Amino acid sequence: MTAPSTAEATRARIADTAEALFRSMGYQKTAVADIARALGMSPANVYRFFPSKSAINEAICTRLLSGISARIEAEAEGAGTAEQRLNALTHELLKACLEVFFTEKRMHDMVAAAMEEHWSSITQFLDRLVAALRRCVADGMASGEFAPGDPEQMALVLKVSLLAFYHPQLIEDCLNMPEPSPDLAQSLDLTLALLVAGLKRGLR
Amino acid sequence: MTAPSTAEATRARIADTAEALFRSMGYQKTAVADIARALGMSPANVYRFFPSKSAINEAICTRLLSGISARIEAEAEGAGTAEQRLNALTHELLKACLEVFFTEKRMHDMVAAAMEEHWSSITQFLDRLVAALRRCVADGMASGEFAPGDPEQMALVLKVSLLAFYHPQLIEDCLNMPEPSPDLAQSLDLTLALLVAGLKRGLR
């Protein structure tokens, strides 16, 4: 007999167990019945806390992506010029994505599935990414490092133009390329250099 | 009895029929046996011309993407400043992708499958895209419209940063978004404006 736990603690326990199963069996192959069995619960009990397997996935994705968001935000709030912080932020993003998506292929599959279904965890992640980018851009515009402009608009442009460095499918495509695989970090350096040159000149 | 055709004409006839079937039945659901039946041929005869269904798909993809490449190249070779030509080229690319991938959902699926398998048609398409971008960039650098730099390197950066406007999966993700769907043409305008500002300033 375990001590009665709060709903929040039970939700966390279900998510932990589901995450372990997703990592070992893969996201598609894990059923709610497997999660319940590993917890010594009935599936009905799991469903009391999560209405569907998809809701469990979303909770796990949210945790995972929140961790990446926190790392990005730390870089956005760090020391240095706006350009240096954009560099640090985007390289941290690429590094986190490579770690999560590729050292743990199963997690990659889970996030890729989340992206297809536009779960709210993805939307939150993108919102936090845009906010971190906007912070650097706005600071650069305020200090005169960048030309005057609309920080939100420019942050959205950066989000779109840097997709190759954080979208799981694009990273996977890139790493699977038959030719000598492009160096993602080097390609990010050049891409960001051009975008920063654009921010310095401004749209006029 | 039809007149005996050259191997090339037979290949084209097989590709035409397969394309019609892919459009009506979908790419995944069409078997070589279906293609052979529609042509009044044996599957063995189809295999004499194409070693696999995947080879037929590749021939169709090559035709389809060559048509888009030709449209892009016409814009790259057109009149106007380098900036105007980059604008025309990228908007023509987006327009062609929206036409091909979305007025014909089946073709989209086929191209998406090709992208996953890195068929040579995709590589050729990307090579022609980079060449068209490089031409505009090199002309802009030569005329002084853009700062001096490495046109090949900058063309590769443009290819990567504009992915959202020609990658079938990204376009589909974007069009499926629950929020008010972003206006792709408007987003392209802004993204290209920032990249062109970067080209004018140059990396230094």
Coordinates of C-alpha atoms in Angstrom, one line a residue:
Chain A
M1 CA 0.0 0.0 0.0
T2 CA 1.4 3.4 -0.9
A3 CA 0.4 6.5 0.9
P4 CA -2.4 8.4 -0.9
S5 CA -0.9 10.9 -3.2
T6 CA -2.3 14.1 -4.5
A7 CA -3.7 14.1 -8.0
E8 CA -0.7 16.1 -9.2
A9 CA 1.7 13.6 -7.8
T10 CA -0.2 10.7 -9.4
R11 CA -0.2 12.6 -12.7
A12 CA 3.6 13.0 -12.4
R13 CA 4.0 9.3 -11.6
I14 CA 1.9 8.3 -14.6
A15 CA 3.9 10.6 -16.8
D16 CA 7.2 9.3 -15.5
T17 CA 6.2 5.7 -16.1
A18 CA 4.8 6.5 -19.6
E19 CA 8.0 8.3 -20.5
A20 CA 10.1 5.3 -19.4
L21 CA 7.9 3.1 -21.6
F22 CA 8.0 5.5 -24.5
R23 CA 11.8 5.5 -24.3
S24 CA 12.1 1.7 -24.2
M25 CA 9.2 0.5 -26.4
G26 CA 8.6 3.6 -28.5
Y27 CA 5.8 6.0 -28.5
Q28 CA 3.6 4.2 -31.0
K29 CA 3.9 0.8 -29.5
T30 CA 3.0 1.8 -25.9
A31 CA -0.6 1.4 -25.0
V32 CA -2.4 2.9 -22.0
A33 CA -2.8 -0.7 -20.8
D34 CA 1.0 -1.1 -20.7
I35 CA 1.4 2.1 -18.7
A36 CA -1.3 1.0 -16.2
R37 CA 0.2 -2.5 -15.8
A38 CA 3.7 -1.0 -15.1
L39 CA 2.1 1.2 -12.4
G40 CA 0.0 -1.6 -10.9
M41 CA -3.1 0.4 -11.8
S42 CA -6.2 -0.3 -13.9
P43 CA -6.4 1.5 -17.2
A44 CA -9.6 3.1 -15.9
N45 CA -7.6 4.6 -13.1
V46 CA -5.0 6.1 -15.6
Y47 CA -7.9 7.5 -17.6
R48 CA -9.1 9.3 -14.5
F49 CA -5.9 11.4 -14.6
F50 CA -5.4 11.6 -18.4
P51 CA -8.3 11.4 -20.8
S52 CA -6.2 9.7 -23.5
K53 CA -2.7 8.4 -24.4
S54 CA -2.4 11.6 -26.4
A55 CA -2.9 13.7 -23.2
I56 CA -0.1 11.7 -21.5
N57 CA 2.2 12.4 -24.4
E58 CA 1.4 16.0 -24.3
A59 CA 2.3 16.2 -20.6
I60 CA 5.6 14.5 -21.3
C61 CA 6.3 16.8 -24.3
T62 CA 5.5 19.8 -22.2
R63 CA 8.1 18.8 -19.6
L64 CA 10.7 18.0 -22.2
L65 CA 10.2 21.2 -24.2
S66 CA 9.9 23.4 -21.1
G67 CA 13.4 22.2 -20.2
I68 CA 14.7 23.3 -23.6
S69 CA 12.9 26.6 -23.3
A70 CA 14.5 27.3 -19.9
R71 CA 17.9 26.7 -21.4
I72 CA 17.2 29.1 -24.3
E73 CA 15.8 31.8 -22.0
A74 CA 18.9 31.6 -19.8
E75 CA 21.0 32.5 -22.9
A76 CA 18.6 35.3 -24.0
E77 CA 19.0 36.8 -20.5
G78 CA 22.7 36.3 -20.3
A79 CA 25.5 38.8 -20.7
G80 CA 27.0 40.1 -24.0
T81 CA 25.8 41.9 -27.0
A82 CA 22.4 41.1 -28.7
E83 CA 24.4 39.4 -31.4
Q84 CA 26.3 37.2 -28.9
R85 CA 23.2 36.3 -27.1
L86 CA 21.4 35.4 -30.3
N87 CA 24.4 33.2 -31.1
A88 CA 24.4 31.5 -27.7
L89 CA 20.6 31.1 -27.8
T90 CA 20.4 29.5 -31.2
H91 CA 23.4 27.2 -30.6
E92 CA 22.0 26.1 -27.3
L93 CA 18.7 25.4 -29.1
L94 CA 20.5 23.3 -31.7
K95 CA 22.5 21.5 -29.1
A96 CA 19.3 20.7 -27.0
C97 CA 17.5 19.5 -30.1
L98 CA 20.4 17.2 -31.1
E99 CA 20.5 15.8 -27.6
V100 CA 16.8 15.2 -27.2
F101 CA 16.0 14.1 -30.7
F102 CA 19.0 12.0 -31.5
T103 CA 20.6 10.6 -28.4
E104 CA 17.0 9.5 -27.6
K105 CA 15.4 8.5 -30.9
R106 CA 12.2 7.6 -29.1
M107 CA 11.8 11.1 -27.8
H108 CA 12.3 12.5 -31.2
D109 CA 9.5 10.3 -32.5
M110 CA 7.3 11.6 -29.7
V111 CA 8.1 15.2 -30.4
A112 CA 7.7 14.7 -34.2
A113 CA 4.2 13.2 -33.5
A114 CA 3.4 16.2 -31.3
M115 CA 4.4 18.6 -34.0
E116 CA 2.1 16.8 -36.5
E117 CA -0.9 17.1 -34.1
H118 CA 0.0 20.7 -33.0
W119 CA -0.3 20.0 -29.4
S120 CA -0.3 22.9 -27.1
S121 CA 3.2 21.9 -25.8
I122 CA 4.6 22.8 -29.2
T123 CA 2.8 26.1 -29.4
Q124 CA 4.0 27.0 -25.9
F125 CA 7.6 26.1 -26.9
L126 CA 7.4 28.2 -30.1
D127 CA 5.9 31.1 -28.1
R128 CA 8.8 31.0 -25.6
L129 CA 11.3 30.8 -28.4
V130 CA 9.8 33.8 -30.1
A131 CA 9.8 35.7 -26.8
A132 CA 13.5 34.9 -26.2
L133 CA 14.4 35.9 -29.7
R134 CA 12.3 39.1 -29.3
R135 CA 14.1 40.0 -26.1
C136 CA 17.6 39.9 -27.8
V137 CA 16.3 41.7 -30.9
A138 CA 14.6 44.4 -28.8
D139 CA 17.7 44.9 -26.6
G140 CA 19.8 45.2 -29.8
M141 CA 17.4 47.8 -31.3
A142 CA 17.3 49.7 -28.0
S143 CA 21.1 49.9 -27.7
G144 CA 21.7 50.9 -31.3
E145 CA 23.4 47.6 -32.1
F146 CA 20.6 46.8 -34.5
A147 CA 18.7 49.3 -36.7
P148 CA 15.3 50.4 -35.5
G149 CA 12.4 48.1 -36.3
D150 CA 9.6 45.9 -35.0
P151 CA 11.2 43.4 -32.6
E152 CA 8.1 41.0 -32.6
Q153 CA 8.1 41.0 -36.4
M154 CA 11.8 40.3 -36.6
A155 CA 11.6 37.6 -33.9
L156 CA 9.0 35.8 -36.1
V157 CA 11.2 36.1 -39.1
L158 CA 14.1 34.6 -37.1
K159 CA 11.8 31.8 -35.9
V160 CA 10.9 30.9 -39.5
S161 CA 14.4 31.3 -41.0
L162 CA 16.1 29.2 -38.4
L163 CA 13.6 26.2 -38.6
A164 CA 16.4 24.0 -40.1
F165 CA 18.2 24.2 -36.7
Y166 CA 15.3 23.0 -34.4
H167 CA 12.6 21.3 -36.4
P168 CA 13.0 17.6 -35.7
Q169 CA 12.1 16.5 -39.2
L170 CA 14.5 18.9 -40.8
I171 CA 17.3 18.0 -38.5
E172 CA 16.7 14.3 -39.2
D173 CA 16.5 14.9 -43.0
C174 CA 19.8 16.8 -42.8
L175 CA 21.6 14.1 -40.7
N176 CA 20.3 11.4 -43.1
M177 CA 21.6 13.1 -46.2
P178 CA 23.6 10.8 -48.4
E179 CA 26.2 13.4 -49.4
P180 CA 28.8 14.5 -46.8
S181 CA 26.3 15.6 -44.2
P182 CA 26.3 19.4 -43.8
D183 CA 27.7 20.7 -40.5
L184 CA 24.6 22.0 -38.7
A185 CA 26.5 24.2 -36.3
Q186 CA 28.6 25.8 -39.0
S187 CA 25.5 26.3 -41.2
L188 CA 23.8 28.0 -38.2
D189 CA 26.8 30.3 -37.8
L190 CA 26.5 31.5 -41.3
T191 CA 22.7 31.8 -41.4
L192 CA 22.6 33.7 -38.2
A193 CA 25.5 36.0 -39.4
L194 CA 23.4 36.9 -42.4
L195 CA 20.3 37.5 -40.4
V196 CA 22.2 39.6 -37.9
A197 CA 23.7 41.7 -40.7
G198 CA 20.1 42.3 -41.8
L199 CA 19.1 43.4 -38.3
K200 CA 22.1 45.8 -38.2
R201 CA 21.1 47.3 -41.5
G202 CA 17.4 47.1 -40.9
L203 CA 14.5 47.0 -43.4
R204 CA 14.3 50.3 -45.3
Chain B
M1 CA -2.0 -3.4 -81.8
T2 CA -0.1 -0.2 -81.2
A3 CA 3.0 0.6 -83.2
P4 CA 6.2 -0.4 -81.6
S5 CA 7.5 2.5 -79.5
T6 CA 11.0 3.3 -78.5
A7 CA 12.1 2.5 -74.9
E8 CA 11.9 6.2 -74.1
A9 CA 8.3 6.5 -75.3
T10 CA 7.3 3.4 -73.4
R11 CA 9.0 4.8 -70.3
A12 CA 7.0 8.1 -70.7
R13 CA 3.8 6.1 -71.3
I14 CA 4.3 4.1 -68.1
A15 CA 5.1 7.3 -66.2
D16 CA 2.0 9.1 -67.5
T17 CA -0.2 6.2 -66.5
A18 CA 1.4 5.8 -63.1
E19 CA 1.1 9.6 -62.5
A20 CA -2.7 9.4 -63.4
L21 CA -3.1 6.5 -60.9
F22 CA -1.1 8.3 -58.2
R23 CA -3.3 11.3 -58.6
S24 CA -6.5 9.3 -58.4
M25 CA -5.6 6.5 -56.0
G26 CA -2.8 8.0 -54.1
Y27 CA 0.9 7.2 -54.2
Q28 CA 0.9 4.5 -51.5
K29 CA -2.1 2.6 -52.7
T30 CA -1.0 2.2 -56.3
A31 CA 0.9 -1.0 -57.0
V32 CA 3.0 -1.8 -60.1
A33 CA 0.3 -4.4 -61.0
D34 CA -2.3 -1.5 -61.1
I35 CA -0.1 0.4 -63.5
A36 CA 0.5 -2.6 -65.7
R37 CA -3.2 -3.4 -65.8
A38 CA -4.1 0.2 -66.8
L39 CA -1.5 -0.1 -69.6
G40 CA -2.6 -3.5 -70.8
M41 CA 0.9 -4.8 -70.0
S42 CA 2.2 -7.5 -67.7
P43 CA 4.0 -6.3 -64.5
A44 CA 7.1 -8.0 -65.8
N45 CA 7.0 -5.7 -68.9
V46 CA 6.8 -2.6 -66.6
Y47 CA 9.7 -3.9 -64.6
R48 CA 11.8 -4.1 -67.9
F49 CA 11.5 -0.3 -68.0
F50 CA 11.5 0.6 -64.3
P51 CA 13.2 -1.7 -61.8
S52 CA 10.8 -0.7 -59.0
K53 CA 7.7 1.4 -58.2
S54 CA 10.1 3.7 -56.5
A55 CA 11.9 4.2 -59.8
I56 CA 8.6 5.2 -61.5
N57 CA 7.9 7.6 -58.7
E58 CA 11.3 9.1 -59.2
A59 CA 10.8 9.6 -62.9
I60 CA 7.5 11.4 -62.2
C61 CA 9.0 13.5 -59.4
T62 CA 11.8 14.5 -61.7
R63 CA 9.4 15.7 -64.4
L64 CA 7.3 17.6 -61.8
L65 CA 10.2 19.3 -60.1
S66 CA 12.0 20.1 -63.4
G67 CA 8.9 22.1 -64.3
I68 CA 9.2 24.1 -61.1
S69 CA 13.0 24.5 -61.5
A70 CA 12.4 25.9 -65.0
R71 CA 10.0 28.5 -63.6
I72 CA 12.5 29.5 -61.0
E73 CA 15.3 29.8 -63.4
A74 CA 13.2 32.0 -65.7
E75 CA 12.8 34.4 -62.8
A76 CA 16.5 34.3 -61.9
E77 CA 17.4 35.2 -65.5
G78 CA 14.7 37.9 -65.7
A79 CA 15.1 41.7 -65.7
G80 CA 15.4 43.8 -62.6
T81 CA 17.7 44.3 -59.7
A82 CA 19.1 41.2 -57.9
E83 CA 16.7 42.0 -55.0
Q84 CA 13.7 42.1 -57.4
R85 CA 14.8 38.8 -59.0
L86 CA 15.2 37.1 -55.7
N87 CA 11.7 38.3 -54.8
A88 CA 10.2 37.1 -58.1
L89 CA 12.1 33.8 -57.8
T90 CA 11.1 33.0 -54.3
H91 CA 7.5 34.0 -54.8
E92 CA 7.3 31.9 -58.0
L93 CA 8.8 29.0 -55.9
L94 CA 6.1 29.4 -53.2
K95 CA 3.4 29.7 -55.8
A96 CA 4.5 26.5 -57.6
C97 CA 4.8 24.6 -54.4
L98 CA 1.3 25.6 -53.3
E99 CA -0.1 24.6 -56.7
V100 CA 1.6 21.3 -56.9
F101 CA 1.4 20.2 -53.3
F102 CA -2.0 21.5 -52.4
T103 CA -4.2 21.7 -55.4
E104 CA -3.0 18.2 -55.9
K105 CA -2.7 16.6 -52.5
R106 CA -1.6 13.3 -54.0
M107 CA 1.4 14.9 -55.7
H108 CA 2.3 16.4 -52.4
D109 CA 2.3 13.0 -50.8
M110 CA 4.5 11.7 -53.6
V111 CA 7.0 14.6 -53.2
A112 CA 7.0 14.3 -49.5
A113 CA 7.8 10.6 -49.8
A114 CA 10.6 11.4 -52.3
M115 CA 12.0 13.9 -49.8
E116 CA 12.1 11.2 -47.1
E117 CA 14.0 8.9 -49.4
H118 CA 16.3 11.5 -50.8
W119 CA 15.7 10.6 -54.3
S120 CA 18.0 12.1 -56.9
S121 CA 15.1 14.3 -58.2
I122 CA 15.1 16.2 -55.0
T123 CA 18.8 16.6 -55.0
Q124 CA 18.7 17.9 -58.6
F125 CA 15.9 20.3 -57.7
L126 CA 17.8 21.7 -54.7
D127 CA 21.0 22.0 -56.9
R128 CA 19.0 24.0 -59.5
L129 CA 17.4 26.1 -56.7
V130 CA 20.9 27.0 -55.3
A131 CA 22.2 27.7 -58.7
A132 CA 19.3 30.2 -59.4
L133 CA 19.8 31.8 -56.0
R134 CA 23.6 32.0 -56.6
R135 CA 23.1 33.7 -59.9
C136 CA 21.0 36.5 -58.4
V137 CA 23.4 36.9 -55.4
A138 CA 26.5 36.9 -57.7
D139 CA 24.9 39.5 -60.0
G140 CA 24.0 41.7 -57.0
M141 CA 27.6 41.4 -55.6
A142 CA 29.0 42.2 -59.0
S143 CA 26.9 45.3 -59.5
G144 CA 27.5 46.6 -56.0
E145 CA 23.9 46.2 -55.0
F146 CA 25.0 43.6 -52.4
A147 CA 28.2 43.8 -50.3
P148 CA 31.1 41.6 -51.5
G149 CA 31.0 38.0 -50.4
D150 CA 30.9 34.3 -51.4
P151 CA 27.8 33.9 -53.7
E152 CA 27.8 30.1 -53.3
Q153 CA 27.9 30.3 -49.5
M154 CA 25.2 32.9 -49.4
A155 CA 23.0 30.9 -51.8
L156 CA 23.2 27.9 -49.5
V157 CA 22.2 30.2 -46.5
L158 CA 19.2 31.4 -48.5
K159 CA 18.2 27.8 -49.4
V160 CA 18.3 26.9 -45.7
S161 CA 16.6 30.0 -44.4
L162 CA 13.8 29.9 -46.9
L163 CA 12.9 26.2 -46.3
A164 CA 9.5 27.2 -44.8
F165 CA 8.4 28.4 -48.2
Y166 CA 9.1 25.3 -50.3
H167 CA 9.4 22.3 -48.0
P168 CA 6.2 20.3 -48.5
Q169 CA 6.0 19.3 -44.9
L170 CA 6.6 22.8 -43.5
I171 CA 4.0 24.3 -45.9
E172 CA 1.5 21.7 -44.8
D173 CA 2.3 22.2 -41.1
C174 CA 1.8 25.9 -41.6
L175 CA -1.5 25.6 -43.5
N176 CA -2.8 23.1 -40.9
M177 CA -2.1 25.4 -37.9
P178 CA -5.1 25.9 -35.7
E179 CA -4.5 29.6 -35.1
P180 CA -5.2 32.1 -37.8
S181 CA -3.0 30.6 -40.4
P182 CA 0.0 32.8 -41.1
D183 CA 0.1 34.4 -44.6
L184 CA 2.9 32.6 -46.3
A185 CA 3.5 35.2 -49.0
Q186 CA 3.6 38.0 -46.5
S187 CA 6.0 36.0 -44.3
L188 CA 8.2 35.4 -47.3
D189 CA 8.3 39.1 -48.1
L190 CA 9.5 39.9 -44.6
T191 CA 12.0 37.0 -44.4
L192 CA 13.5 37.8 -47.8
A193 CA 13.6 41.5 -46.8
L194 CA 15.8 40.7 -43.8
L195 CA 18.0 38.4 -45.8
V196 CA 18.5 41.0 -48.6
A197 CA 19.3 43.6 -45.9
G198 CA 22.0 41.2 -44.7
L199 CA 23.3 40.7 -48.3
K200 CA 23.5 44.5 -48.7
R201 CA 25.4 44.9 -45.5
G202 CA 27.5 41.8 -45.9
L203 CA 29.2 39.6 -43.3
R204 CA 32.0 41.5 -41.7

